[in-house]
Coordinates of C-alpha atoms in Angstrom, one line a residue:
Chain F
M1 CA 90.8 81.7 97.1
T2 CA 93.8 81.2 95.2
M3 CA 94.8 84.2 93.0
A4 CA 94.2 82.6 89.8
A5 CA 92.6 86.0 88.9
D6 CA 95.5 86.9 86.9
I7 CA 94.7 84.6 84.0
R8 CA 92.6 87.1 82.2
P9 CA 91.6 86.9 78.5
G10 CA 92.2 89.8 76.3
G11 CA 89.4 91.2 74.1
G12 CA 89.9 88.6 71.3
A13 CA 90.0 85.7 73.6
L14 CA 86.9 86.9 75.3
M15 CA 84.9 87.3 72.1
R16 CA 86.0 83.8 71.1
R17 CA 84.9 82.2 74.4
L18 CA 81.5 84.2 74.2
W19 CA 81.1 83.0 70.6
R20 CA 81.4 79.3 71.7
G21 CA 78.3 79.5 73.9
G22 CA 75.0 78.9 72.4
S23 CA 73.0 81.7 74.2
S24 CA 75.9 84.1 74.1
K25 CA 76.1 83.5 70.2
A26 CA 72.5 84.2 69.9
S27 CA 72.7 87.4 72.0
L28 CA 75.6 88.7 70.0
L29 CA 73.8 87.9 66.7
F30 CA 70.7 89.7 67.8
L31 CA 72.7 92.6 69.2
G32 CA 74.6 92.9 65.9
L33 CA 71.4 93.1 64.1
I34 CA 70.1 95.9 66.5
V35 CA 73.4 97.8 66.2
L36 CA 73.2 97.5 62.4
C37 CA 69.5 99.0 62.6
A38 CA 70.7 101.9 64.7
V39 CA 73.8 102.6 62.5
A40 CA 72.2 102.3 59.2
P41 CA 68.3 102.3 59.5
S42 CA 67.6 103.4 56.0
L43 CA 69.5 100.3 54.8
L44 CA 67.1 97.9 56.3
A45 CA 63.9 99.9 56.7
P46 CA 61.4 99.2 53.7
F47 CA 59.7 102.5 54.2
D48 CA 60.5 106.1 55.4
P49 CA 59.4 106.1 59.1
Y50 CA 57.9 109.5 58.6
Q51 CA 55.8 108.8 55.6
Q52 CA 52.1 108.9 56.4
D53 CA 49.3 107.3 54.4
L54 CA 45.9 107.8 55.9
T55 CA 44.4 105.3 53.5
K56 CA 46.3 102.6 55.1
R57 CA 45.8 103.4 58.7
L58 CA 45.9 100.7 61.5
L59 CA 46.7 97.7 59.2
G60 CA 47.6 94.4 60.9
P61 CA 50.6 92.3 60.4
V62 CA 50.8 90.2 57.3
F63 CA 49.2 87.1 59.1
S64 CA 46.2 89.0 60.2
E65 CA 42.9 89.5 58.4
R66 CA 43.3 93.1 57.4
Y67 CA 46.9 93.6 56.0
D68 CA 49.0 95.0 53.1
A69 CA 51.8 92.7 52.0
A70 CA 54.1 95.8 51.8
H71 CA 53.7 96.4 55.5
L72 CA 55.0 93.3 57.2
L73 CA 54.2 94.3 60.8
G74 CA 51.4 96.6 59.8
T75 CA 50.8 100.3 60.0
D76 CA 50.1 102.7 62.8
Q77 CA 47.3 105.4 63.3
L78 CA 48.8 107.7 60.6
G79 CA 49.6 104.7 58.3
R80 CA 53.2 104.8 59.0
D81 CA 55.0 101.5 58.6
V82 CA 55.6 99.8 62.0
L83 CA 58.6 97.8 61.1
S84 CA 60.4 100.8 59.6
R85 CA 59.6 102.7 62.7
I86 CA 61.0 99.9 65.0
I87 CA 64.1 99.8 62.8
H88 CA 64.6 103.6 63.1
G89 CA 63.5 103.6 66.8
A90 CA 66.5 101.4 67.6
Q91 CA 68.8 104.3 67.1
I92 CA 67.3 106.5 69.9
T93 CA 67.0 103.4 72.2
L94 CA 70.6 102.3 71.8
L95 CA 72.0 105.9 71.7
V96 CA 70.4 107.0 74.8
S97 CA 70.7 103.9 76.9
A98 CA 74.4 103.4 75.9
L99 CA 75.4 106.9 76.6
A100 CA 73.4 106.9 79.9
V101 CA 75.2 103.8 81.0
A102 CA 78.5 105.4 80.0
V103 CA 77.7 108.5 82.0
S104 CA 76.7 106.5 85.1
A105 CA 79.6 104.1 84.8
I106 CA 82.1 106.9 84.7
A107 CA 80.6 108.8 87.5
G108 CA 79.9 105.8 89.5
T109 CA 83.2 104.2 89.1
V110 CA 85.2 107.3 90.0
V111 CA 83.1 107.8 93.1
G112 CA 83.1 104.2 94.1
L113 CA 87.0 104.0 93.5
F114 CA 87.3 107.0 95.8
A115 CA 85.1 105.8 98.5
G116 CA 86.4 102.2 98.4
Y117 CA 90.1 103.2 98.4
R118 CA 90.0 106.1 100.9
G119 CA 87.6 104.3 103.3
G120 CA 86.9 105.8 106.8
W121 CA 84.5 108.8 107.1
I122 CA 84.6 109.7 103.4
D123 CA 83.4 106.3 102.4
L124 CA 80.7 106.4 105.1
V125 CA 79.3 109.8 103.9
I126 CA 79.5 108.6 100.2
M127 CA 77.7 105.4 101.0
R128 CA 74.9 107.2 102.8
I129 CA 74.5 109.6 99.9
I130 CA 74.1 106.6 97.6
D131 CA 71.6 104.9 100.1
M132 CA 69.5 108.1 99.9
Q133 CA 69.5 108.3 96.1
L134 CA 68.6 104.7 95.8
A135 CA 65.7 105.0 98.3
F136 CA 64.2 107.8 96.0
P137 CA 62.3 106.2 93.0
V138 CA 64.3 106.7 89.9
M139 CA 61.2 107.1 87.7
L140 CA 59.8 109.9 90.0
L141 CA 63.3 111.6 90.2
V142 CA 63.7 111.4 86.2
I143 CA 60.2 112.8 85.8
A144 CA 60.7 115.5 88.1
V145 CA 64.0 116.6 86.5
V146 CA 62.7 116.2 82.9
A147 CA 59.6 118.4 83.8
V148 CA 62.0 121.2 85.1
V149 CA 64.8 121.2 82.4
G150 CA 62.9 119.8 79.4
P151 CA 63.2 116.7 77.4
S152 CA 66.1 117.2 75.2
L153 CA 68.2 114.3 74.0
V154 CA 71.3 115.6 75.9
N155 CA 69.3 116.2 79.1
L156 CA 67.7 112.8 78.9
I157 CA 71.1 111.1 78.7
L158 CA 72.6 113.1 81.6
I159 CA 69.5 112.6 83.7
M160 CA 69.3 109.0 83.2
G161 CA 73.1 108.6 83.5
L162 CA 73.1 110.4 86.8
S163 CA 70.2 108.4 88.2
G164 CA 72.4 105.2 87.7
W165 CA 75.6 106.3 89.2
P166 CA 74.8 105.0 92.7
R167 CA 74.5 101.5 91.6
F168 CA 77.8 101.6 89.8
A169 CA 79.5 103.3 92.7
R170 CA 78.3 100.4 94.9
V171 CA 79.6 97.7 92.5
A172 CA 82.9 99.6 92.1
R173 CA 83.4 100.2 95.8
G174 CA 82.8 96.4 96.6
S175 CA 85.4 95.3 94.0
V176 CA 87.9 98.0 95.3
L177 CA 87.5 96.8 98.9
S178 CA 88.9 93.4 98.0
A179 CA 91.3 94.6 95.4
K180 CA 92.9 97.1 97.6
E181 CA 93.9 94.4 100.3
M182 CA 96.2 92.9 97.6
D183 CA 99.9 93.1 98.3
Y184 CA 100.6 94.8 95.0
V185 CA 98.6 97.8 96.1
D186 CA 100.9 97.9 99.2
A187 CA 103.9 97.5 96.9
A188 CA 102.9 100.4 95.0
R189 CA 102.5 102.4 98.1
A190 CA 105.8 101.3 99.5
V191 CA 107.4 102.6 96.3
G192 CA 105.7 105.9 96.7
T193 CA 103.0 105.8 94.1
G194 CA 100.5 108.5 94.3
R195 CA 96.9 107.8 95.5
W196 CA 95.2 108.6 92.1
R197 CA 97.7 106.5 90.2
I198 CA 97.2 103.6 92.5
M199 CA 93.3 104.0 92.1
F200 CA 93.2 104.3 88.4
H201 CA 96.4 102.5 87.3
H202 CA 96.7 99.6 89.7
I203 CA 93.2 98.9 91.1
L204 CA 90.8 99.9 88.1
P205 CA 92.2 97.5 85.5
N206 CA 91.7 94.8 88.2
I207 CA 88.0 95.5 88.8
M208 CA 87.1 96.1 85.1
S209 CA 85.5 92.7 84.6
A210 CA 83.0 93.3 87.3
L211 CA 82.2 96.6 86.0
I212 CA 81.7 95.2 82.4
V213 CA 79.4 92.6 83.5
Y214 CA 77.4 95.2 85.5
A215 CA 77.3 97.5 82.6
S216 CA 75.6 95.0 80.5
F217 CA 72.8 94.7 83.1
E218 CA 72.5 98.4 83.5
L219 CA 72.0 98.6 79.6
A220 CA 69.0 96.4 80.0
R221 CA 67.7 98.7 82.8
M222 CA 68.4 101.9 80.9
I223 CA 66.4 100.5 77.8
L224 CA 63.5 99.9 80.0
L225 CA 63.8 103.3 81.5
E226 CA 64.2 105.1 78.2
A227 CA 61.1 103.3 76.9
S228 CA 59.0 104.1 80.0
L229 CA 59.9 107.8 79.7
S230 CA 59.1 107.8 76.1
F231 CA 55.8 105.9 76.8
L232 CA 55.0 108.8 79.3
G233 CA 55.9 111.3 76.7
L234 CA 58.9 112.5 78.7
G235 CA 61.5 111.1 76.4
V236 CA 62.6 112.0 72.9
Q237 CA 59.5 113.9 71.4
P238 CA 57.5 112.8 68.4
P239 CA 57.6 112.4 65.5
I240 CA 61.2 110.9 66.0
P241 CA 60.3 107.1 66.5
T242 CA 61.1 105.6 69.8
W243 CA 59.9 102.2 71.0
G244 CA 58.4 103.5 74.2
G245 CA 56.6 106.2 72.0
M246 CA 55.2 103.7 69.6
I247 CA 53.7 101.6 72.5
N248 CA 52.0 104.9 73.6
D249 CA 50.7 105.7 70.1
G250 CA 49.1 102.3 69.8
R251 CA 47.6 102.5 73.3
Q252 CA 44.4 104.2 72.1
Y253 CA 43.9 101.9 69.4
I254 CA 44.7 98.7 71.3
F255 CA 41.4 97.1 70.6
Q256 CA 41.2 97.8 66.9
A257 CA 44.9 97.2 66.2
W258 CA 47.0 95.5 68.9
S259 CA 49.9 95.1 66.6
V260 CA 50.8 98.9 66.8
S261 CA 51.9 98.6 70.5
F262 CA 52.7 95.0 70.3
F263 CA 55.7 94.8 68.2
P264 CA 57.7 97.7 69.6
G265 CA 57.0 96.1 72.9
L266 CA 58.4 92.7 71.7
A267 CA 61.5 94.7 70.4
I268 CA 62.0 96.1 73.9
L269 CA 61.6 92.8 75.5
A270 CA 63.9 91.0 73.1
L271 CA 66.7 93.7 73.6
I272 CA 66.5 93.6 77.3
L273 CA 66.6 89.7 77.2
T274 CA 69.6 90.0 75.1
F275 CA 71.6 92.3 77.4
N276 CA 70.6 90.2 80.5
M277 CA 71.8 87.0 78.9
L278 CA 74.9 88.7 77.6
G279 CA 75.5 89.8 81.1
D280 CA 75.3 86.3 82.5
D281 CA 77.5 85.0 79.7
L282 CA 80.0 87.7 80.1
R283 CA 80.2 86.9 83.8
D284 CA 81.0 83.3 83.0
A285 CA 83.4 84.1 80.3
L286 CA 85.3 86.7 82.6
D287 CA 85.4 84.3 85.5
P288 CA 89.1 83.4 85.8
R289 CA 88.6 79.9 87.2
L290 CA 87.2 79.0 83.7
A291 CA 89.6 81.1 81.8
N292 CA 92.2 78.5 80.8
E293 CA 90.1 75.8 79.3
Chain N
M1 CA 126.6 99.6 119.8
T2 CA 129.1 102.3 119.1
T3 CA 128.0 103.5 115.6
A4 CA 124.5 104.9 115.0
A5 CA 122.3 102.2 113.6
L6 CA 120.7 102.4 110.2
L7 CA 117.4 101.7 111.6
E8 CA 116.5 102.2 115.2
V9 CA 113.0 101.5 116.6
Q10 CA 112.0 102.5 120.0
G11 CA 108.9 101.8 121.9
L12 CA 107.0 101.2 118.5
T13 CA 103.4 100.5 119.2
K14 CA 100.4 99.6 116.9
H15 CA 97.0 99.2 118.3
F16 CA 94.1 98.5 115.9
P17 CA 90.6 99.4 117.0
I18 CA 88.0 96.7 117.1
S19 CA 84.7 98.3 116.2
S20 CA 81.3 96.8 116.4
G21 CA 77.6 97.4 116.4
I22 CA 75.9 99.4 113.7
L23 CA 77.6 102.8 115.0
Q24 CA 81.0 101.0 114.6
T25 CA 82.0 102.3 118.0
T26 CA 85.4 101.3 119.2
T27 CA 84.9 98.4 121.8
G28 CA 88.7 97.4 122.2
W29 CA 92.0 97.5 120.7
V30 CA 94.2 94.7 119.2
R31 CA 97.8 95.3 120.4
A32 CA 99.4 94.0 117.4
V33 CA 102.9 95.6 118.2
D34 CA 103.2 96.6 121.8
G35 CA 106.4 98.8 122.6
V36 CA 109.1 97.1 120.4
D37 CA 112.8 98.2 120.6
I38 CA 114.9 97.0 117.7
A39 CA 117.9 98.1 115.8
V40 CA 119.4 97.1 112.4
Q41 CA 123.0 97.9 111.7
S42 CA 124.3 98.9 108.2
G43 CA 125.0 95.8 106.2
E44 CA 123.5 93.4 108.7
T45 CA 120.6 91.1 108.7
L46 CA 118.3 91.1 111.6
G47 CA 116.1 88.0 111.8
L48 CA 112.7 88.4 113.3
V49 CA 110.9 85.2 114.5
G50 CA 107.7 84.5 116.1
E51 CA 104.4 82.4 115.7
S52 CA 101.7 83.5 113.4
G53 CA 99.8 86.5 114.7
C54 CA 102.6 87.7 117.0
G55 CA 102.7 91.0 115.1
K56 CA 106.0 90.6 113.2
S57 CA 104.4 91.4 109.7
T58 CA 102.7 94.5 111.3
L59 CA 106.1 95.5 112.8
G60 CA 107.7 95.1 109.2
R61 CA 104.9 97.3 107.7
L62 CA 105.2 100.0 110.2
I63 CA 108.9 100.2 109.5
V64 CA 108.2 100.7 105.8
R65 CA 105.3 103.0 106.7
L66 CA 102.7 101.2 105.0
Q67 CA 101.0 101.7 108.4
T68 CA 101.2 104.6 110.8
P69 CA 102.2 103.8 114.4
T70 CA 100.2 104.6 117.4
A71 CA 103.2 105.5 119.4
G72 CA 106.9 105.1 119.4
S73 CA 109.8 106.1 117.2
I74 CA 111.4 105.0 114.0
R75 CA 114.7 106.5 113.2
F76 CA 116.1 105.8 109.8
N77 CA 119.5 107.0 109.1
G78 CA 119.1 109.4 112.0
A79 CA 115.9 110.8 110.7
E80 CA 112.6 110.2 112.5
I81 CA 110.0 108.8 110.2
A82 CA 107.2 107.5 112.5
G83 CA 105.0 110.4 112.1
L84 CA 105.7 111.5 108.6
G85 CA 102.8 112.0 106.1
E86 CA 102.8 110.5 102.6
A87 CA 104.5 113.5 101.0
A88 CA 107.2 113.8 103.7
M89 CA 107.7 110.0 103.6
F90 CA 108.3 110.1 99.9
P91 CA 112.1 110.7 99.8
F92 CA 112.5 107.8 102.3
R93 CA 110.8 105.3 100.1
R94 CA 113.8 105.2 98.0
E95 CA 115.9 103.8 100.8
L96 CA 113.3 101.5 102.6
Q97 CA 111.6 98.8 100.7
I98 CA 109.6 95.6 101.3
V99 CA 109.4 92.1 99.8
F100 CA 106.1 90.4 100.4
Q101 CA 105.4 86.8 101.3
D102 CA 102.8 85.8 98.7
P103 CA 104.4 86.4 95.2
Y104 CA 101.1 85.8 93.6
S105 CA 99.3 88.8 95.2
A106 CA 102.3 91.0 95.2
L107 CA 102.5 91.5 91.5
N108 CA 99.7 93.4 89.6
P109 CA 98.2 90.8 87.2
R110 CA 97.4 93.6 84.8
M111 CA 100.8 95.0 84.5
R112 CA 103.7 93.9 82.4
I113 CA 106.9 93.1 84.4
G114 CA 108.7 96.0 82.6
E115 CA 106.0 98.4 83.5
L116 CA 106.0 97.1 87.1
L117 CA 109.7 97.4 87.6
G118 CA 109.9 100.7 85.7
E119 CA 107.2 102.4 87.9
P120 CA 109.5 103.2 90.8
L121 CA 112.1 104.4 88.6
R122 CA 109.7 106.6 86.7
I123 CA 108.2 108.1 89.8
H124 CA 111.4 108.7 91.7
R125 CA 114.2 109.4 89.2
K126 CA 112.2 110.3 86.3
V127 CA 113.8 107.8 84.1
R128 CA 112.2 107.3 80.6
G129 CA 112.5 105.6 77.4
A130 CA 115.6 103.7 76.6
A131 CA 117.3 104.5 79.8
L132 CA 114.5 103.0 81.6
D133 CA 114.4 99.8 79.5
R134 CA 118.3 99.5 80.3
E135 CA 117.6 99.8 84.1
V136 CA 114.8 97.3 84.0
R137 CA 117.0 94.8 82.1
G138 CA 119.7 95.3 84.7
L139 CA 117.2 94.7 87.5
L140 CA 116.1 91.5 85.9
E141 CA 119.6 90.4 85.4
A142 CA 120.5 91.1 88.9
V143 CA 117.7 88.7 90.1
G144 CA 118.7 86.1 87.5
L145 CA 115.8 86.5 85.0
P146 CA 116.1 87.0 81.3
A147 CA 115.6 90.6 79.9
A148 CA 112.7 89.1 77.7
A149 CA 110.7 88.8 80.9
A150 CA 110.0 92.6 80.8
T151 CA 107.3 92.1 78.2
R152 CA 105.5 89.4 79.9
Y153 CA 102.7 89.3 82.5
P154 CA 103.1 88.0 86.1
H155 CA 100.9 85.0 85.4
E156 CA 103.5 83.6 82.9
F157 CA 106.1 83.0 85.8
S158 CA 106.5 80.5 88.5
G159 CA 106.3 81.3 92.3
G160 CA 109.9 81.4 92.5
Q161 CA 110.4 83.6 89.5
R162 CA 107.7 85.9 90.7
Q163 CA 109.4 86.2 94.1
R164 CA 112.6 87.2 92.1
I165 CA 110.5 90.0 90.3
G166 CA 109.3 91.1 93.7
I167 CA 112.8 91.4 94.9
A168 CA 113.8 93.2 91.7
R169 CA 111.1 95.8 92.3
A170 CA 112.3 96.3 95.8
L171 CA 115.8 96.7 94.5
A172 CA 114.8 99.2 91.9
L173 CA 115.6 102.3 93.9
R174 CA 118.8 101.0 95.4
P175 CA 117.5 101.0 99.0
K176 CA 119.6 100.7 102.1
L177 CA 117.2 98.5 104.0
I178 CA 114.7 95.9 102.8
V179 CA 112.1 94.4 105.0
C180 CA 111.7 90.8 103.8
D181 CA 108.3 89.7 105.1
E182 CA 108.4 85.9 105.1
P183 CA 109.8 86.1 101.5
V184 CA 110.4 82.2 101.2
S185 CA 107.3 80.9 103.2
A186 CA 105.2 80.5 100.3
L187 CA 107.7 78.9 98.1
D188 CA 108.7 75.2 97.6
V189 CA 111.6 74.0 99.7
S190 CA 113.8 73.7 96.6
I191 CA 113.0 77.1 95.6
Q192 CA 113.4 78.6 99.1
A193 CA 117.3 78.0 99.1
Q194 CA 117.6 79.7 95.6
I195 CA 115.7 82.9 96.9
V196 CA 117.6 82.8 100.2
N197 CA 120.9 82.6 98.2
L198 CA 119.8 85.4 95.9
L199 CA 119.0 87.6 98.9
Q200 CA 122.5 87.0 100.3
D201 CA 124.2 87.7 97.0
L202 CA 122.3 90.9 96.6
Q203 CA 123.2 91.9 100.1
E204 CA 126.8 91.5 99.4
R205 CA 126.6 93.3 95.9
F206 CA 124.5 96.3 96.9
G207 CA 125.5 96.5 100.7
L208 CA 122.0 95.9 101.8
S209 CA 120.6 95.6 105.3
Y210 CA 117.7 93.3 105.8
L211 CA 115.0 92.8 108.5
F212 CA 114.3 89.3 107.8
I213 CA 110.8 88.2 109.0
S214 CA 110.0 84.6 109.2
H215 CA 108.5 81.8 111.4
D216 CA 111.1 79.3 110.1
L217 CA 113.9 79.1 112.6
S218 CA 116.4 77.2 110.2
V219 CA 116.0 79.9 107.4
V220 CA 116.5 82.7 110.0
R221 CA 119.5 81.1 111.5
H222 CA 121.1 80.7 108.1
V223 CA 120.7 84.4 106.8
S224 CA 120.7 86.4 110.2
D225 CA 123.6 88.1 111.9
R226 CA 121.4 88.7 114.9
I227 CA 117.9 87.4 115.7
A228 CA 114.9 89.0 117.6
V229 CA 112.2 86.7 119.0
M230 CA 108.7 88.2 119.2
Y231 CA 105.8 87.1 121.3
L232 CA 102.4 88.8 121.3
G233 CA 103.6 92.3 120.2
R234 CA 106.8 92.3 122.2
I235 CA 110.4 91.3 121.7
V236 CA 111.3 88.7 124.4
E237 CA 114.8 88.0 123.4
Q238 CA 117.4 89.3 121.1
A239 CA 121.0 87.9 120.3
P240 CA 123.6 87.2 117.8
A241 CA 122.4 84.2 115.9
E242 CA 124.9 81.7 117.0
A243 CA 124.5 82.8 120.7
L244 CA 120.8 82.6 120.5
F245 CA 121.0 79.0 119.2
R246 CA 123.8 78.0 121.5
R247 CA 122.0 79.2 124.7
P248 CA 118.5 80.4 124.2
L249 CA 117.5 82.1 127.5
H250 CA 113.9 83.1 127.2
P251 CA 111.5 80.2 127.9
Y252 CA 109.5 81.0 124.8
T253 CA 112.7 80.9 122.6
R254 CA 113.5 77.4 124.2
A255 CA 110.0 76.2 123.3
L256 CA 110.2 77.5 119.8
M257 CA 113.5 75.8 119.3
A258 CA 112.1 72.6 120.9
A259 CA 109.2 72.7 118.5
A260 CA 111.4 73.0 115.3
P261 CA 112.6 69.9 113.7
A262 CA 116.2 69.5 114.6
P263 CA 118.6 69.0 111.7
D264 CA 121.1 67.2 114.0
P265 CA 119.3 64.4 115.9
R266 CA 122.0 64.2 118.5
V267 CA 121.0 67.8 119.7
T268 CA 118.2 67.4 122.1
V269 CA 116.7 70.5 123.9
M270 CA 115.1 69.3 127.0
V271 CA 112.0 71.6 126.9
A272 CA 108.4 70.6 126.9
P273 CA 106.7 71.7 123.6
L274 CA 104.3 74.6 123.9
E275 CA 100.8 73.9 124.8
G276 CA 97.6 75.9 123.8
N277 CA 97.5 78.8 121.4
V278 CA 98.9 82.2 121.3
P279 CA 96.5 84.3 123.5
S280 CA 94.4 87.0 121.6
A281 CA 96.3 90.2 121.2
A282 CA 93.0 91.9 121.8
A283 CA 93.1 90.7 125.4
P284 CA 96.7 89.9 126.2
P285 CA 97.3 88.3 129.6
P286 CA 98.4 90.8 132.2
G287 CA 102.0 90.7 133.4
C288 CA 104.3 88.8 131.2
H289 CA 102.3 87.9 128.0
F290 CA 103.9 84.4 128.0
H291 CA 103.0 83.4 131.5
T292 CA 100.0 81.4 130.4
R293 CA 102.1 78.9 128.6
C294 CA 105.3 79.4 130.5
P295 CA 106.6 76.4 132.5
Y296 CA 108.6 78.6 134.8
A297 CA 105.8 81.2 135.4
A298 CA 105.9 82.6 138.9
D299 CA 103.4 85.1 140.7
I300 CA 105.4 88.2 139.6
C301 CA 105.1 87.0 135.9
R302 CA 101.3 87.0 136.3
R303 CA 101.1 90.5 138.0
E304 CA 103.7 92.7 136.1
P305 CA 105.2 92.9 132.8
P306 CA 109.0 92.1 132.8
P307 CA 111.4 94.8 132.6
A308 CA 112.8 96.2 129.2
L309 CA 115.3 94.1 127.3
E310 CA 118.2 93.5 129.7
A311 CA 121.8 92.6 128.6
Y312 CA 122.8 89.1 129.7
G313 CA 126.2 88.1 128.6
D314 CA 127.5 87.5 125.0
G315 CA 125.3 90.1 123.3
H316 CA 122.1 88.5 124.7
L317 CA 119.2 90.9 125.5
V318 CA 116.2 89.1 127.3
R319 CA 113.0 90.2 128.7
C320 CA 112.0 87.9 131.5
W321 CA 111.6 87.9 135.3
R322 CA 113.1 84.7 135.9
V323 CA 115.9 84.6 133.5
A324 CA 118.4 84.5 136.4
E325 CA 117.0 81.4 138.0
I326 CA 116.4 79.5 134.7
G327 CA 119.4 80.6 132.6

């Protein structure tokens, strides 16, 4: 491999390249919409997500038989507007999963950098710890911890974040192993640059693209995890709207009103698909071999 | 040698473990450097030649202490540095620098040239701000690059320019000795001459000493005062450059010279070219490492390693059982 890896796009160039692709443009647009929902839900939502109206329980979406034109996607068992709740639910979903990914990215990258750069028995011990944590079902782990410390927002983010660090550590370590063989690392050592400065100043910027791509896939995973926890009642507690919680709400009425569970499920699916596609496109966009076209 | 050498290496050895199996148990050792004695005088260039894999790069990296030797001594300016830890080694880093072979991998793609050249100055001399900019400009000027280069990234430069930047970085701390690890091998022939001339100019200007590692005999001949020839982890011959080329004594040196294209077609060296490959350093042949490929090999060569480098007229040091017969 020739080291053409130094032709790296800056942020602006990266966005331009992403924008050129069809699928990545679609992902970016959809992601922009969801982010807008999360930042300013009351701007987009037609109703107050907490406003109940028991006379309008379990209405279907506008194209079904029993509907109310005001409620595009119907209402739930308490007569709350499903569309408004989905729009408001985006806030919790994005907040929790983005912060959880941030926690696991930071923790995992530091551990992975350290393990990969130091090598030897330190690396061996850290990798076995990672293997052990990965062998333990994440869901079970999170359920156990939530059951002990309680399902507050901060706890949720920390627990989900800490469940994800081993994967990040692996990705970081793998990239470090190849980056640390480069002569510029030896040159820094020959000059007397300290170990931490080499790790964070010389190696980290050169493995960032791998980490960014991985973070995108992790976001998709965390969204699913958050939804699963909310579905099980271990996530953010009602009446705050969450997509997983809404699926759970509709579960009991699935035969009378499928739409109550269906639309939040669709939102989860679409957002996960978005992050997965974006991850693929990011990988291509950050590939130095394609960088100079 | 009357005066104490700037660099004196004795019995330097580096064995790398070969590990295998799931438990990563050590099943053997690669003897990359196997008891090397060399010395570099102040202001001189010692050339180090040998085939790929003979351990010459490892020797260079041991001397600047990117690697820790298994055994042996490295005396720099009279101080023993072979066993020093990172912290104790720190003050010596100013005086002992290295230029790498591949100018593409040697410069961090994510750092601007100014940052890259400024780092050693910031770390060692705490130079900051405008003073730092001035020093960086001075370094760029010394290697023939414009001051504007400081704000650019490595990928904006050609191979030859990058090697100049690598040399500027090595120069930043005003070292006494620079290990040049094949500094021109990765460059175009036309650029090679420029870099070699630059290195020679800098040597004169800053009073540098070089350990010049290369597999290219003509380059080494051009730059070196003395030359050491390395084969499979051992120095087999060492001599002043002209003496070595006038009368190579070790059979390996002769074979190397025969293999090199002669710039003067009238000069013919009557030695058969080498056959076969360098034996593995993990399982070097017993006795003299070269006996498997040596046309003069006798019984003793196969049984016992030749004695340490012996003086043999006009500054020549040779390590060969049969030098008396074939010289």
